[in-house]
Short mmCIF file of C-alpha atoms in Angstrom, two decimals:
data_model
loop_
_atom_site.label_atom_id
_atom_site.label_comp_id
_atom_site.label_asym_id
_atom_site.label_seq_id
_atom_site.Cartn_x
_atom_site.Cartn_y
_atom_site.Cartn_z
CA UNK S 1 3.10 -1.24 -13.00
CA UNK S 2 5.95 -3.59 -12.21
CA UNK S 3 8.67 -2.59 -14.31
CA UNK S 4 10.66 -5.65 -15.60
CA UNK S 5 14.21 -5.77 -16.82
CA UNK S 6 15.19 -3.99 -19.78
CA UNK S 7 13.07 -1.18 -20.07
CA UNK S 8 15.40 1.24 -18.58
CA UNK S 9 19.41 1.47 -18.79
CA UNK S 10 21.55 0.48 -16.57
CA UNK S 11 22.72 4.02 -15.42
CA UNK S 12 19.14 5.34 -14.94
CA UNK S 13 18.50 1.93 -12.77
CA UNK S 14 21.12 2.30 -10.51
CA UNK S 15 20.18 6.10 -10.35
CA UNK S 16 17.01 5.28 -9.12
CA UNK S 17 18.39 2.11 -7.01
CA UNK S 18 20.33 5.00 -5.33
CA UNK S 19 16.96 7.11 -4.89
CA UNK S 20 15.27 4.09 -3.81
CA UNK S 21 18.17 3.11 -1.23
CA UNK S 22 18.16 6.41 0.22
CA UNK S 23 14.09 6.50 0.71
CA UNK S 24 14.41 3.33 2.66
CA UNK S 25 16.90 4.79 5.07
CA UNK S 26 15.02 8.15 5.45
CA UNK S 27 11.96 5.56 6.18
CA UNK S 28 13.58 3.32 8.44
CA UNK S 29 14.20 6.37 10.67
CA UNK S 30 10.85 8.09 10.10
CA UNK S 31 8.95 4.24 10.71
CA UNK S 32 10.55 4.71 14.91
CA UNK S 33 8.16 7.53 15.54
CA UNK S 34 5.46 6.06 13.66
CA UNK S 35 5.47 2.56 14.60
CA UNK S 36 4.74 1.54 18.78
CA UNK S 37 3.56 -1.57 20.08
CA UNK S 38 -0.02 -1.29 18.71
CA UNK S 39 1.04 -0.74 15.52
CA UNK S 40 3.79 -2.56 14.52
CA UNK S 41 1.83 -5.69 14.12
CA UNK S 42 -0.68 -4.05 11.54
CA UNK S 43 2.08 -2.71 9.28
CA UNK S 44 3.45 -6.45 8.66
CA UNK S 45 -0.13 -7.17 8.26
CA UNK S 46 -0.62 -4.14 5.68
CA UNK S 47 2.08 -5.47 3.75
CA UNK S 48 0.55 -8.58 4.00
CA UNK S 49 -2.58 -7.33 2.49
CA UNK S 50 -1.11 -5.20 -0.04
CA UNK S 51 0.83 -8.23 -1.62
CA UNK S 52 -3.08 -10.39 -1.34
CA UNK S 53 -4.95 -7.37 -3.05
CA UNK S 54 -2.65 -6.77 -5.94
CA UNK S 55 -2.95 -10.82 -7.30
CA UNK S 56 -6.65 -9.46 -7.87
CA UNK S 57 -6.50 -7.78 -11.32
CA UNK S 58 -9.66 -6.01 -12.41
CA UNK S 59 -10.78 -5.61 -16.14
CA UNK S 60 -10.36 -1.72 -16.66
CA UNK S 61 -11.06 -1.23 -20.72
CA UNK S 62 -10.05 -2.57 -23.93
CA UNK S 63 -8.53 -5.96 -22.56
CA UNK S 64 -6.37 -3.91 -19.99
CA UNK S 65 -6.54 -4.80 -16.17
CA UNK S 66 -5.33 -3.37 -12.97
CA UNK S 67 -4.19 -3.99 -9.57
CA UNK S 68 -3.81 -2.39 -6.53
CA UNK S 69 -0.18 -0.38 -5.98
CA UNK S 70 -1.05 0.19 -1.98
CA UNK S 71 0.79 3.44 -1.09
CA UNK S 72 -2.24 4.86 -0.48
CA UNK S 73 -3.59 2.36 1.76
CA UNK S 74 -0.68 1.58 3.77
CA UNK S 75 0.71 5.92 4.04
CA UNK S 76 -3.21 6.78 5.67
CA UNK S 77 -3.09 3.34 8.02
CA UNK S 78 0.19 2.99 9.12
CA UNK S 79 2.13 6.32 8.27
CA UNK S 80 3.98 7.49 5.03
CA UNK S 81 7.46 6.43 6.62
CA UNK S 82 6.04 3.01 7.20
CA UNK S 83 4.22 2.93 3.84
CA UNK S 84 7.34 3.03 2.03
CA UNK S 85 8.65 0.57 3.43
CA UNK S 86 5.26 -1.71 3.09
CA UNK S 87 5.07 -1.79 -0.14
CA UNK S 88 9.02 -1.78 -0.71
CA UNK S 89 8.99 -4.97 1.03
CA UNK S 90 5.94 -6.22 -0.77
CA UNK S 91 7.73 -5.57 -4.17
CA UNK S 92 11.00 -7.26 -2.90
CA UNK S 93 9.47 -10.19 -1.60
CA UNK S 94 7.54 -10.63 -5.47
CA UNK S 95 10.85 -9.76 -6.85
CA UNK S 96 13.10 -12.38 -5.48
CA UNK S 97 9.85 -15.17 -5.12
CA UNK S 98 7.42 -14.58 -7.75
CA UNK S 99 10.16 -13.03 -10.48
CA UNK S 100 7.39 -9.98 -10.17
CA UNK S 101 9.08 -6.77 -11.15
CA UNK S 102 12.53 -7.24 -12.35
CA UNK S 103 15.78 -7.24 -10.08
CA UNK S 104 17.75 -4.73 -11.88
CA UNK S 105 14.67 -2.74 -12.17
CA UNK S 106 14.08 -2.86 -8.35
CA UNK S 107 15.25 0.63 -7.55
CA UNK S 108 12.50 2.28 -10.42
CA UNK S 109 9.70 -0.13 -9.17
CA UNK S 110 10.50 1.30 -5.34
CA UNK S 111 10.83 4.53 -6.90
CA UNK S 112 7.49 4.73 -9.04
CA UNK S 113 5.25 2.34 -7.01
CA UNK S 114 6.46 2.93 -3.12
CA UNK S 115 7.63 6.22 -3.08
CA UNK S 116 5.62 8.40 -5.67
CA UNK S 117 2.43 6.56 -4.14
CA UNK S 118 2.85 7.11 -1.11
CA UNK S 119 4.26 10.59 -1.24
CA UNK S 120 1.84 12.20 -3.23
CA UNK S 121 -1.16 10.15 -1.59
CA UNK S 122 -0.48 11.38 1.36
CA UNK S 123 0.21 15.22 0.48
CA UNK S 124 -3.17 15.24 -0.78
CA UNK S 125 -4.38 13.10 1.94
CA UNK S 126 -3.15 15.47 4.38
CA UNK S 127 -4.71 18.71 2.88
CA UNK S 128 -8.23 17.24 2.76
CA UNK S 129 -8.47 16.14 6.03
CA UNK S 130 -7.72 20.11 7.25
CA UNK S 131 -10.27 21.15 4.60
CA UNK S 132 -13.02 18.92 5.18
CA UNK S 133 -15.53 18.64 8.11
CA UNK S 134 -13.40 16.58 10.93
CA UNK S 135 -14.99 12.95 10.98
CA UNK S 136 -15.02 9.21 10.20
CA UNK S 137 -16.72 10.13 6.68
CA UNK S 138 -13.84 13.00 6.05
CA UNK S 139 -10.70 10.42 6.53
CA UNK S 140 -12.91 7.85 4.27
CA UNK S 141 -13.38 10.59 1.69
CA UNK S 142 -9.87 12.05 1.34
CA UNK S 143 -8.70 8.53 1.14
CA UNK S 144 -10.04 8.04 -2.02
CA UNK S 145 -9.22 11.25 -3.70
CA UNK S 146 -5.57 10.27 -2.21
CA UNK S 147 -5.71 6.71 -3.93
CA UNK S 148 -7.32 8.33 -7.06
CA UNK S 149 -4.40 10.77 -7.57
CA UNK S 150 -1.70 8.64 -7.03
CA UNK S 151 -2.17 6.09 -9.98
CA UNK S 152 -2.00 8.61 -12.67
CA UNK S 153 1.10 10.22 -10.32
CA UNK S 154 2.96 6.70 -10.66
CA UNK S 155 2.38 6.70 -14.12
CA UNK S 156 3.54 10.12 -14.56
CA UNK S 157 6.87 8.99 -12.62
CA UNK S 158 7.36 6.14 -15.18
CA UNK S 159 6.99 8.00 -18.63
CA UNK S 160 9.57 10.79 -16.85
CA UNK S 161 12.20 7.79 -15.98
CA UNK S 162 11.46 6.45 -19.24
CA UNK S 163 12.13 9.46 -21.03
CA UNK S 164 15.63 9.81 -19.54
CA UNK S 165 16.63 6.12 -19.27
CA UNK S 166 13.94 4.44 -21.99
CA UNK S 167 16.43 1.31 -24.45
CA UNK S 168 13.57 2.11 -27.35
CA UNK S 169 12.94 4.76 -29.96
CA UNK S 170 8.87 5.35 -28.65
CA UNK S 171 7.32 9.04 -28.91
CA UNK S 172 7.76 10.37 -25.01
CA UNK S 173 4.26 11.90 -25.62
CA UNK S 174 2.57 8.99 -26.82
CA UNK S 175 3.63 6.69 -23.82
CA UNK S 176 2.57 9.43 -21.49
CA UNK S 177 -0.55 9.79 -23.45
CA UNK S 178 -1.37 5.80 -22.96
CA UNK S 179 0.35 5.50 -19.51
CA UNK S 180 -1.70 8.09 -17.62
CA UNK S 181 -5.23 7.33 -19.95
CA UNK S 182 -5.57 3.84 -18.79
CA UNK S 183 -4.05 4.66 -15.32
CA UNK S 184 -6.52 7.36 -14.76
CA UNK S 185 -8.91 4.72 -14.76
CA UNK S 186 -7.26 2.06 -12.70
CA UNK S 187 -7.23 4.67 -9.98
CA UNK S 188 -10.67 4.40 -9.21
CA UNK S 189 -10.29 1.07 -9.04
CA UNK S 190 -7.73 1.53 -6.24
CA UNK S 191 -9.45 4.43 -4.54
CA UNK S 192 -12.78 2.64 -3.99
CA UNK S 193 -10.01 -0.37 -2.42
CA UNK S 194 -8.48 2.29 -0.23
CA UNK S 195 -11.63 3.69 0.90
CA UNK S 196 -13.20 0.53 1.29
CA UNK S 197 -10.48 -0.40 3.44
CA UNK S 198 -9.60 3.02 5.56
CA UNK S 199 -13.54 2.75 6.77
CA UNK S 200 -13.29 -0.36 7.83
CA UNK S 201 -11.09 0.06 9.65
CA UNK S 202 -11.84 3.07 11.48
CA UNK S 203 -14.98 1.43 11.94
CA UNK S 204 -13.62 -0.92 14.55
CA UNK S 205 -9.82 0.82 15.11
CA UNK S 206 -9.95 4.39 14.58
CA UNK S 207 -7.28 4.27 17.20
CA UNK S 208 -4.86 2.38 15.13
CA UNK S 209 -5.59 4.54 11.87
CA UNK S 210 -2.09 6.90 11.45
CA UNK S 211 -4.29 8.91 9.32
CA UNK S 212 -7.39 9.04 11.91
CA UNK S 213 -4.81 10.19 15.19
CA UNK S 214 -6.78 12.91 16.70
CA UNK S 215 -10.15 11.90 15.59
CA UNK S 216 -12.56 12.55 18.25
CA UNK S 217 -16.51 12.39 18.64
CA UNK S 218 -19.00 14.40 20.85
CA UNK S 219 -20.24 12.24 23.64
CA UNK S 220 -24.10 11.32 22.82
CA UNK S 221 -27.05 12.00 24.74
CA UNK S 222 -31.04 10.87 24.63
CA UNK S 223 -32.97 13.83 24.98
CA UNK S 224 -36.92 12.73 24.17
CA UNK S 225 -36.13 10.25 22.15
CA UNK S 226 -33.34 12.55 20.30
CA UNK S 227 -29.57 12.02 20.16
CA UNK S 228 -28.08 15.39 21.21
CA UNK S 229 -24.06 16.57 21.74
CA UNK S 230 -23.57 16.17 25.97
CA UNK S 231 -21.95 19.42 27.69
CA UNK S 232 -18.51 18.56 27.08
CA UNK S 233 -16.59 18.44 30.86
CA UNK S 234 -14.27 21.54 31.88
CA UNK S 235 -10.83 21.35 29.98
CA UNK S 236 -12.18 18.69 27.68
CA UNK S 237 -13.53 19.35 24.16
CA UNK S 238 -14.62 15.58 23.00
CA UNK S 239 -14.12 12.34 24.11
CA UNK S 240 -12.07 9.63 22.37
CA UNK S 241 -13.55 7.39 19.90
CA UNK S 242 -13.55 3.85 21.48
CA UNK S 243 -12.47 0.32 20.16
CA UNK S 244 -14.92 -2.10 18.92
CA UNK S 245 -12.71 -4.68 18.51
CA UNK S 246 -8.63 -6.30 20.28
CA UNK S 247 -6.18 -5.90 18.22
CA UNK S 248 -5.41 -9.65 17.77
CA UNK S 249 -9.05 -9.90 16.71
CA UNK S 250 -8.36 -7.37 14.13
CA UNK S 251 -4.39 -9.03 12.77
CA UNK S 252 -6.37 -11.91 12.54
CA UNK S 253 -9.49 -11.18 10.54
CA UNK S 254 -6.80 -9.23 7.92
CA UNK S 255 -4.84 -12.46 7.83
CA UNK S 256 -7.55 -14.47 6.83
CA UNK S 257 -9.09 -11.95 4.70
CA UNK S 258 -5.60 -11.95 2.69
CA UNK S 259 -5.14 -15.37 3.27
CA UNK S 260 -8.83 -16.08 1.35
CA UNK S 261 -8.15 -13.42 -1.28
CA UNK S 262 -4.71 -14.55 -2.11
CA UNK S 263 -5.20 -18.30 -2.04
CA UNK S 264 -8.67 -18.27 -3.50
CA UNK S 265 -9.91 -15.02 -4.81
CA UNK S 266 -7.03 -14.57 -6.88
CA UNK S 267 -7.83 -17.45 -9.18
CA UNK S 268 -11.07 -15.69 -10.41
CA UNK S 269 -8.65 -12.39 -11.47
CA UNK S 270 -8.91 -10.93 -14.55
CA UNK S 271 -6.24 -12.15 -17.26
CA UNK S 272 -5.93 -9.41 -19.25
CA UNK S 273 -2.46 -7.64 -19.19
CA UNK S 274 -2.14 -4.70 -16.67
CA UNK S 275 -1.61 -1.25 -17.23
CA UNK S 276 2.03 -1.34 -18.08
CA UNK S 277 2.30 -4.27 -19.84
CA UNK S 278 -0.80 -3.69 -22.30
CA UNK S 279 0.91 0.16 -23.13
CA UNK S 280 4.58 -1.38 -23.42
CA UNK S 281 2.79 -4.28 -26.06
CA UNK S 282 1.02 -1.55 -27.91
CA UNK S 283 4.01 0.49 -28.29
CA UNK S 284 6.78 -1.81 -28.66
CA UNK S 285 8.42 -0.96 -24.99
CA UNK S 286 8.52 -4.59 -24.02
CA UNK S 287 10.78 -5.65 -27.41
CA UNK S 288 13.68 -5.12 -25.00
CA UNK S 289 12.46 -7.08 -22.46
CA UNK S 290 15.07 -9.25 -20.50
CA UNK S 291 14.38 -12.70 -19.15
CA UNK S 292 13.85 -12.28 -14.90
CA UNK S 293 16.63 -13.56 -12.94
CA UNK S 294 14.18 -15.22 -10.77
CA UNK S 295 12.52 -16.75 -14.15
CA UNK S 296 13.14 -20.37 -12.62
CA UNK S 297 11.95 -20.19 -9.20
CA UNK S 298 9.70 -22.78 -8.02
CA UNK S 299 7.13 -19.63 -7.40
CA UNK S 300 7.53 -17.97 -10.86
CA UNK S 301 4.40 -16.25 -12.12
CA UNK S 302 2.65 -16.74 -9.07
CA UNK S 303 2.07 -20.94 -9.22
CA UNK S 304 4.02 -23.72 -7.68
CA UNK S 305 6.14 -25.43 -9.81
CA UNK S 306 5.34 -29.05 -10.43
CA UNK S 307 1.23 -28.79 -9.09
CA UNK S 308 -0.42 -29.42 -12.11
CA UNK S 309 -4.07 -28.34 -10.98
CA UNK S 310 -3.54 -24.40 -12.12
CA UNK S 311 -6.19 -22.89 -9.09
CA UNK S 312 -4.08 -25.28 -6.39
CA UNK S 313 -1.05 -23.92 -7.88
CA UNK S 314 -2.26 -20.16 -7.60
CA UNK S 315 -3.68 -20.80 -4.64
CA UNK S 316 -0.89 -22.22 -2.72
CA UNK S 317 1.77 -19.36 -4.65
CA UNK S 318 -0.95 -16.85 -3.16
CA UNK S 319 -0.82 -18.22 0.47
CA UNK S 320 2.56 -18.98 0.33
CA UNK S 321 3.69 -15.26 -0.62
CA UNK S 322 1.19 -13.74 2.18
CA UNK S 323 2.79 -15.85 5.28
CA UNK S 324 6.23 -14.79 3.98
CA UNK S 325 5.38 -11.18 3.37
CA UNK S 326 3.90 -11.20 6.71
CA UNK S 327 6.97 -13.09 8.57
CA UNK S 328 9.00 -10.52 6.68
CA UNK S 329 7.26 -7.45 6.92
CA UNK S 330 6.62 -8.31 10.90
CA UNK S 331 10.25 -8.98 11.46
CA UNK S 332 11.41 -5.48 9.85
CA UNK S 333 8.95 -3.70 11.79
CA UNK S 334 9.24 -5.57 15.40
CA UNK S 335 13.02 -4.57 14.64
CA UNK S 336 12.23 -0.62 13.13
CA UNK S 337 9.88 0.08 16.49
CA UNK S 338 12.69 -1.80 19.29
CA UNK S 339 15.11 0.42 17.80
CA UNK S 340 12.46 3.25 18.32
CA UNK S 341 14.53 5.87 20.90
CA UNK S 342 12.55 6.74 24.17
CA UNK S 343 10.99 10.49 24.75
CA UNK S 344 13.28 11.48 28.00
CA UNK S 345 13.02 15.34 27.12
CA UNK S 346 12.06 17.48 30.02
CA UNK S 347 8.73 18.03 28.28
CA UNK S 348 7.80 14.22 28.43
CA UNK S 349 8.46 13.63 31.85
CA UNK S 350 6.54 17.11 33.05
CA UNK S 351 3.33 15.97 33.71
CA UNK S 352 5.05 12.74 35.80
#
């Protein structure tokens, strides 16, 4: 759903530049309370991720693929302020490197892919997790009705954009029509990601999960040969989930899991067009398509200029744009949580 340039005005891009702009500061201040020591080093990593996952189209129908958007993914593991501002820098960094999205179209990509994701993923994410049963399974399931939902949601965000700011004559209703159809069905593709992901996770980290905070188990007893629920002790309910795994165990297995996936995975992606770009062919949206600023950068279309071997040049494009999206999104955090103002209220120092 990368939006390149030309599809929309100028006026309705620097609308949503302004939109976009403003998100990022809102996030930027909402990121301090989410982000601490702990976490801070799995956002960059979530970005990281994000940017390894989406070079792995999958075939969806009729010679259409899709990718991952990631709003989902990172709002439930590192917070919605935080999201934002993962995939923002995700879709900057593929911008600028990979000419990915185009420049002038920056603010509508932020808009439809960063903030409509992650917003709406994480409404719905929020009300299923009061709804259903508290648990592991719960947070797994209500991720991927929250992934699900928020594909078709982007796509609803485009055709409106393109409806007010569109530079060609196509029926509204037809582009909605094709845009949410084919999105629909890329969603499960990125809910069974999400999920896949969340419950890992929370399988070895529930204690870094933003969207797991509070999740709690009954203490376990052997009663003849049974596992029972212990007497909880006076003044405590449950007791905490624990760790299974150090947190530099954990930012490293995700490196080299998006590492793998960027630099070899991706080679074995499907080739079919995405979402977007099969509906604007099919409807003549992309006949005012403008060449990317970034067209001759040595990283253009995801290969390295002047490798001839075409999985080398994927591959090293694919590892290449996961250590800088990691350097990047690392250094915005570290900065976003050290600029994160202490809790000196008279309630926080009570219990000293």
């Amino acid at each position: 759903m990368h939006v390149p340039d030309g599809f929309i005005n100028a006026p309705t891009s620097a609308v949503t530049g302004v939109v976009a702009a403003g998100a990022i500061a809102v996030s930027l201040r909402g990121a301090r309370r989410e982000l601490d020591e702990r976490t801070a080093p799995l956002a960059g990593l979530v970005a990281a991720f994000i940017f390894a996952v989406q070079m792995l189209n999958f075939p969806v129908a009729a010679g259409t693929s899709g990718h991952l958007l990631g709003g989902a993914l990172a709002a439930i593991l590192v917070g919605p302020y935080t999201g934002v501002l993962c995939v923002s820098v995700v879709l900057l960094m593929q911008g600028i490197l990979f000419a990915d999205g185009g420049l002038t179209a920056l603010g509508v990509n932020i808009t439809d892919m960063a903030i409509v994701t992650t917003v709406v993923s994480y409404a719905v994410f929020r009300v299923l997790v009061k709804l259903l049963p508290r648990g592991r399974r719960s947070v797994t399931v209500a991720s991927f009705v929250a992934a699900l939902l928020s594909v078709p949601a982007a796509a609803v965000a485009f055709t409106l954009i393109y409806a007010v700011g569109g530079t060609t004559d196509v029926s509204i209703g037809k582009v909605a029509t094709a845009m949410i159809g084919v999105h629909v069905l890329i969603g499960i593709g990125e809910a069974a990601i999400t999920a896949l992901t969340v419950g890992a996770v929370i399988a070895v980290r529930p204690d870094l999960v933003h969207g797991a905070r509070g999740l709690e188990q009954r203490l376990k007893l052997r009663v003849n040969g049974v596992l029972v629920d212990a007497p909880a002790p006076h003044g405590a309910r449950t007791a905490p989930v624990a760790a299974r795994t150090s947190r530099r165990a954990l930012w490293i297995t995700g490196l080299v899991t998006s590492l793998v996936l960027a630099g070899f995975v991706s080679f074995y992606a499907s080739s079919n067009p995405d979402g977007l770009e099969k509906v604007a062919h099919d409807k003549g949206i992309d006949s005012k398509a403008e060449k990317h600023a970034s067209a001759d950068s040595p990283l253009a279309d995801y290969g390295v200029e002047d490798v001839e071997n075409a999985r080398l040049s994927g591959g090293l494009a694919g590892v290449i744009g996961v250590g800088v999206t990691v350097v990047a999104g690392s250094a915005v955090f570290w900065t976003v949580r050290r600029r994160r103002t202490p809790d000196v209220s008279p309630s926080s120092t009570s219990a000293v």
